[in-house]
Amino acid sequence: MADGQGNISPELRETVQRIREQVCALHDYLPKSGLVSWTAGNVSARVPGADLMVIKPSGLEYEQLTPESMVVCDLHGDVVEGSYSPSSDTGSHAYVYRHRPDVGGVVHTHSTYATAWAARGEAVPCVITAMADEFGGEIPVGPFALIGDEAIGKGIVETLAGHRSPAVLMRNHGVFTIGKDARAAVKAAVMTEDVARTVHLARAYGEPIPISPDDIDALYDRYTNVYGQRPGNNGAHQR
Ligand SMILES: [Zn+2]
């Protein structure tokens, strides 16, 4: 545990270093997947076994990120260790970790197609099986909230409480995703943009056909509980 004086106990040191490396490396996916422009967008991860999180420093370009430049904060967003200021979204990430003990990673982007849905305040309807698989329904819209305090975090937690989706479109702003770890949250951010684009194109040329709630349940259940690698299963088709 951090003692609030900027020290991290020797027992936690190795874990913090591992999470610093993980969070730094996961940031590569954001520009690589076309989810971010300039310095917008950020990834954070909870430090297992501690009330701490690791998050991107504010304003650094993606090429400049190193494990050492990542910032360690407590779950109120106060810096515990780091030479840079943390992302301006830190308070929102921290709020999510405080209120969702099941969440180990949070990602934020302004990815183009998803943010276009957010600008209209319109949820992405579940009209393709890949969405039923990953999101278990629509990708919902959260309230408009100003950056800087906990309003965004509160909007994320309240909106996602009523949905299976690991992603929320914060109105007029962009995408926030959650996951059991940071990698899962990054995957959700990539998939959010992918389906937002597909459904946008579908709608541009006609009216997408809804999938029935029963079929969405069946797809989500299969994907969540059956699909992919299982211990002792050497199949090679995990997404
Ligand atoms: Zn933003």
PDB file of N, CA and C in Angstrom, residues 60-98:
ATOM      1  N   LEU A  60       1.961  13.897 -23.247  1.00  0.00           N
ATOM      2  CA  LEU A  60       3.109  13.286 -23.927  1.00  0.00           C
ATOM      3  C   LEU A  60       2.654  12.609 -25.212  1.00  0.00           C
ATOM      4  N   GLU A  61       3.498  12.679 -26.251  1.00  0.00           N
ATOM      5  CA  GLU A  61       3.161  11.998 -27.487  1.00  0.00           C
ATOM      6  C   GLU A  61       3.378  10.501 -27.311  1.00  0.00           C
ATOM      7  N   TYR A  62       2.663   9.734 -28.126  1.00  0.00           N
ATOM      8  CA  TYR A  62       2.693   8.278 -27.951  1.00  0.00           C
ATOM      9  C   TYR A  62       4.101   7.709 -28.096  1.00  0.00           C
ATOM     10  N   GLU A  63       4.892   8.293 -29.011  1.00  0.00           N
ATOM     11  CA  GLU A  63       6.255   7.793 -29.243  1.00  0.00           C
ATOM     12  C   GLU A  63       7.159   8.047 -28.026  1.00  0.00           C
ATOM     13  N   GLN A  64       6.780   9.015 -27.199  1.00  0.00           N
ATOM     14  CA  GLN A  64       7.620   9.365 -26.050  1.00  0.00           C
ATOM     15  C   GLN A  64       7.335   8.509 -24.823  1.00  0.00           C
ATOM     16  N   LEU A  65       6.281   7.721 -24.871  1.00  0.00           N
ATOM     17  CA  LEU A  65       5.875   6.996 -23.664  1.00  0.00           C
ATOM     18  C   LEU A  65       6.873   5.892 -23.335  1.00  0.00           C
ATOM     19  N   THR A  66       7.215   5.809 -22.067  1.00  0.00           N
ATOM     20  CA  THR A  66       8.070   4.739 -21.552  1.00  0.00           C
ATOM     21  C   THR A  66       7.419   4.233 -20.266  1.00  0.00           C
ATOM     22  N   PRO A  67       7.791   3.036 -19.812  1.00  0.00           N
ATOM     23  CA  PRO A  67       7.241   2.565 -18.526  1.00  0.00           C
ATOM     24  C   PRO A  67       7.502   3.571 -17.403  1.00  0.00           C
ATOM     25  N   GLU A  68       8.672   4.214 -17.437  1.00  0.00           N
ATOM     26  CA  GLU A  68       9.045   5.159 -16.372  1.00  0.00           C
ATOM     27  C   GLU A  68       8.209   6.433 -16.420  1.00  0.00           C
ATOM     28  N   SER A  69       7.703   6.805 -17.612  1.00  0.00           N
ATOM     29  CA  SER A  69       6.924   8.043 -17.710  1.00  0.00           C
ATOM     30  C   SER A  69       5.471   7.857 -17.257  1.00  0.00           C
ATOM     31  N   MET A  70       5.044   6.602 -17.076  1.00  0.00           N
ATOM     32  CA  MET A  70       3.680   6.357 -16.593  1.00  0.00           C
ATOM     33  C   MET A  70       3.548   6.909 -15.168  1.00  0.00           C
ATOM     34  N   VAL A  71       2.337   7.299 -14.796  1.00  0.00           N
ATOM     35  CA  VAL A  71       2.135   7.921 -13.493  1.00  0.00           C
ATOM     36  C   VAL A  71       1.326   6.988 -12.589  1.00  0.00           C
ATOM     37  N   VAL A  72       1.804   6.797 -11.372  1.00  0.00           N
ATOM     38  CA  VAL A  72       1.083   5.989 -10.390  1.00  0.00           C
ATOM     39  C   VAL A  72       0.255   6.930  -9.521  1.00  0.00           C
ATOM     40  N   CYS A  73      -1.050   6.672  -9.439  1.00  0.00           N
ATOM     41  CA  CYS A  73      -1.952   7.515  -8.629  1.00  0.00           C
ATOM     42  C   CYS A  73      -2.715   6.642  -7.653  1.00  0.00           C
ATOM     43  N   ASP A  74      -3.238   7.274  -6.625  1.00  0.00           N
ATOM     44  CA  ASP A  74      -4.168   6.546  -5.762  1.00  0.00           C
ATOM     45  C   ASP A  74      -5.555   6.590  -6.418  1.00  0.00           C
ATOM     46  N   LEU A  75      -6.531   5.958  -5.789  1.00  0.00           N
ATOM     47  CA  LEU A  75      -7.839   5.846  -6.434  1.00  0.00           C
ATOM     48  C   LEU A  75      -8.700   7.096  -6.221  1.00  0.00           C
ATOM     49  N   HIS A  76      -8.055   8.174  -5.801  1.00  0.00           N
ATOM     50  CA  HIS A  76      -8.705   9.488  -5.849  1.00  0.00           C
ATOM     51  C   HIS A  76      -8.024  10.373  -6.882  1.00  0.00           C
ATOM     52  N   GLY A  77      -7.079   9.774  -7.610  1.00  0.00           N
ATOM     53  CA  GLY A  77      -6.423  10.502  -8.696  1.00  0.00           C
ATOM     54  C   GLY A  77      -5.214  11.312  -8.266  1.00  0.00           C
ATOM     55  N   ASP A  78      -4.829  11.189  -6.991  1.00  0.00           N
ATOM     56  CA  ASP A  78      -3.642  11.931  -6.531  1.00  0.00           C
ATOM     57  C   ASP A  78      -2.373  11.149  -6.870  1.00  0.00           C
ATOM     58  N   VAL A  79      -1.357  11.870  -7.326  1.00  0.00           N
ATOM     59  CA  VAL A  79      -0.111  11.224  -7.760  1.00  0.00           C
ATOM     60  C   VAL A  79       0.631  10.635  -6.562  1.00  0.00           C
ATOM     61  N   VAL A  80       1.018   9.376  -6.708  1.00  0.00           N
ATOM     62  CA  VAL A  80       1.810   8.691  -5.691  1.00  0.00           C
ATOM     63  C   VAL A  80       3.265   8.607  -6.151  1.00  0.00           C
ATOM     64  N   GLU A  81       3.426   8.433  -7.464  1.00  0.00           N
ATOM     65  CA  GLU A  81       4.784   8.332  -7.997  1.00  0.00           C
ATOM     66  C   GLU A  81       4.778   8.683  -9.482  1.00  0.00           C
ATOM     67  N   GLY A  82       5.691   9.541  -9.890  1.00  0.00           N
ATOM     68  CA  GLY A  82       5.776   9.884 -11.305  1.00  0.00           C
ATOM     69  C   GLY A  82       6.368  11.261 -11.492  1.00  0.00           C
ATOM     70  N   SER A  83       7.086  11.464 -12.586  1.00  0.00           N
ATOM     71  CA  SER A  83       7.691  12.774 -12.809  1.00  0.00           C
ATOM     72  C   SER A  83       6.832  13.671 -13.688  1.00  0.00           C
ATOM     73  N   TYR A  84       5.736  13.121 -14.238  1.00  0.00           N
ATOM     74  CA  TYR A  84       4.825  13.935 -15.058  1.00  0.00           C
ATOM     75  C   TYR A  84       3.476  14.045 -14.363  1.00  0.00           C
ATOM     76  N   SER A  85       2.670  15.036 -14.826  1.00  0.00           N
ATOM     77  CA  SER A  85       1.284  15.098 -14.365  1.00  0.00           C
ATOM     78  C   SER A  85       0.522  13.980 -15.043  1.00  0.00           C
ATOM     79  N   PRO A  86      -0.441  13.411 -14.336  1.00  0.00           N
ATOM     80  CA  PRO A  86      -1.230  12.344 -14.961  1.00  0.00           C
ATOM     81  C   PRO A  86      -2.221  12.927 -15.968  1.00  0.00           C
ATOM     82  N   SER A  87      -2.728  12.075 -16.843  1.00  0.00           N
ATOM     83  CA  SER A  87      -3.765  12.439 -17.808  1.00  0.00           C
ATOM     84  C   SER A  87      -4.863  13.277 -17.153  1.00  0.00           C
ATOM     85  N   SER A  88      -5.419  14.217 -17.912  1.00  0.00           N
ATOM     86  CA  SER A  88      -6.491  15.052 -17.362  1.00  0.00           C
ATOM     87  C   SER A  88      -7.755  14.235 -17.095  1.00  0.00           C
ATOM     88  N   ASP A  89      -7.794  12.985 -17.575  1.00  0.00           N
ATOM     89  CA  ASP A  89      -8.954  12.120 -17.318  1.00  0.00           C
ATOM     90  C   ASP A  89      -8.771  11.252 -16.074  1.00  0.00           C
ATOM     91  N   THR A  90      -7.686  11.477 -15.333  1.00  0.00           N
ATOM     92  CA  THR A  90      -7.357  10.606 -14.200  1.00  0.00           C
ATOM     93  C   THR A  90      -8.492  10.508 -13.176  1.00  0.00           C
ATOM     94  N   GLY A  91      -9.130  11.641 -12.865  1.00  0.00           N
ATOM     95  CA  GLY A  91     -10.211  11.634 -11.879  1.00  0.00           C
ATOM     96  C   GLY A  91     -11.348  10.713 -12.292  1.00  0.00           C
ATOM     97  N   SER A  92     -11.626  10.664 -13.593  1.00  0.00           N
ATOM     98  CA  SER A  92     -12.705   9.800 -14.084  1.00  0.00           C
ATOM     99  C   SER A  92     -12.312   8.329 -13.991  1.00  0.00           C
ATOM    100  N   HIS A  93     -11.080   8.021 -14.388  1.00  0.00           N
ATOM    101  CA  HIS A  93     -10.602   6.636 -14.270  1.00  0.00           C
ATOM    102  C   HIS A  93     -10.670   6.205 -12.794  1.00  0.00           C
ATOM    103  N   ALA A  94     -10.178   7.079 -11.905  1.00  0.00           N
ATOM    104  CA  ALA A  94     -10.139   6.752 -10.480  1.00  0.00           C
ATOM    105  C   ALA A  94     -11.547   6.487  -9.942  1.00  0.00           C
ATOM    106  N   TYR A  95     -12.491   7.308 -10.370  1.00  0.00           N
ATOM    107  CA  TYR A  95     -13.879   7.124  -9.927  1.00  0.00           C
ATOM    108  C   TYR A  95     -14.387   5.737 -10.319  1.00  0.00           C
ATOM    109  N   VAL A  96     -14.066   5.329 -11.555  1.00  0.00           N
ATOM    110  CA  VAL A  96     -14.513   4.012 -12.034  1.00  0.00           C
ATOM    111  C   VAL A  96     -13.901   2.910 -11.163  1.00  0.00           C
ATOM    112  N   TYR A  97     -12.604   2.987 -10.885  1.00  0.00           N
ATOM    113  CA  TYR A  97     -11.960   1.949 -10.051  1.00  0.00           C
ATOM    114  C   TYR A  97     -12.553   1.910  -8.644  1.00  0.00           C
ATOM    115  N   ARG A  98     -12.877   3.070  -8.098  1.00  0.00           N
ATOM    116  CA  ARG A  98     -13.441   3.104  -6.736  1.00  0.00           C
ATOM    117  C   ARG A  98     -14.819   2.463  -6.674  1.00  0.00           C
TER     118      ARG A  98
END
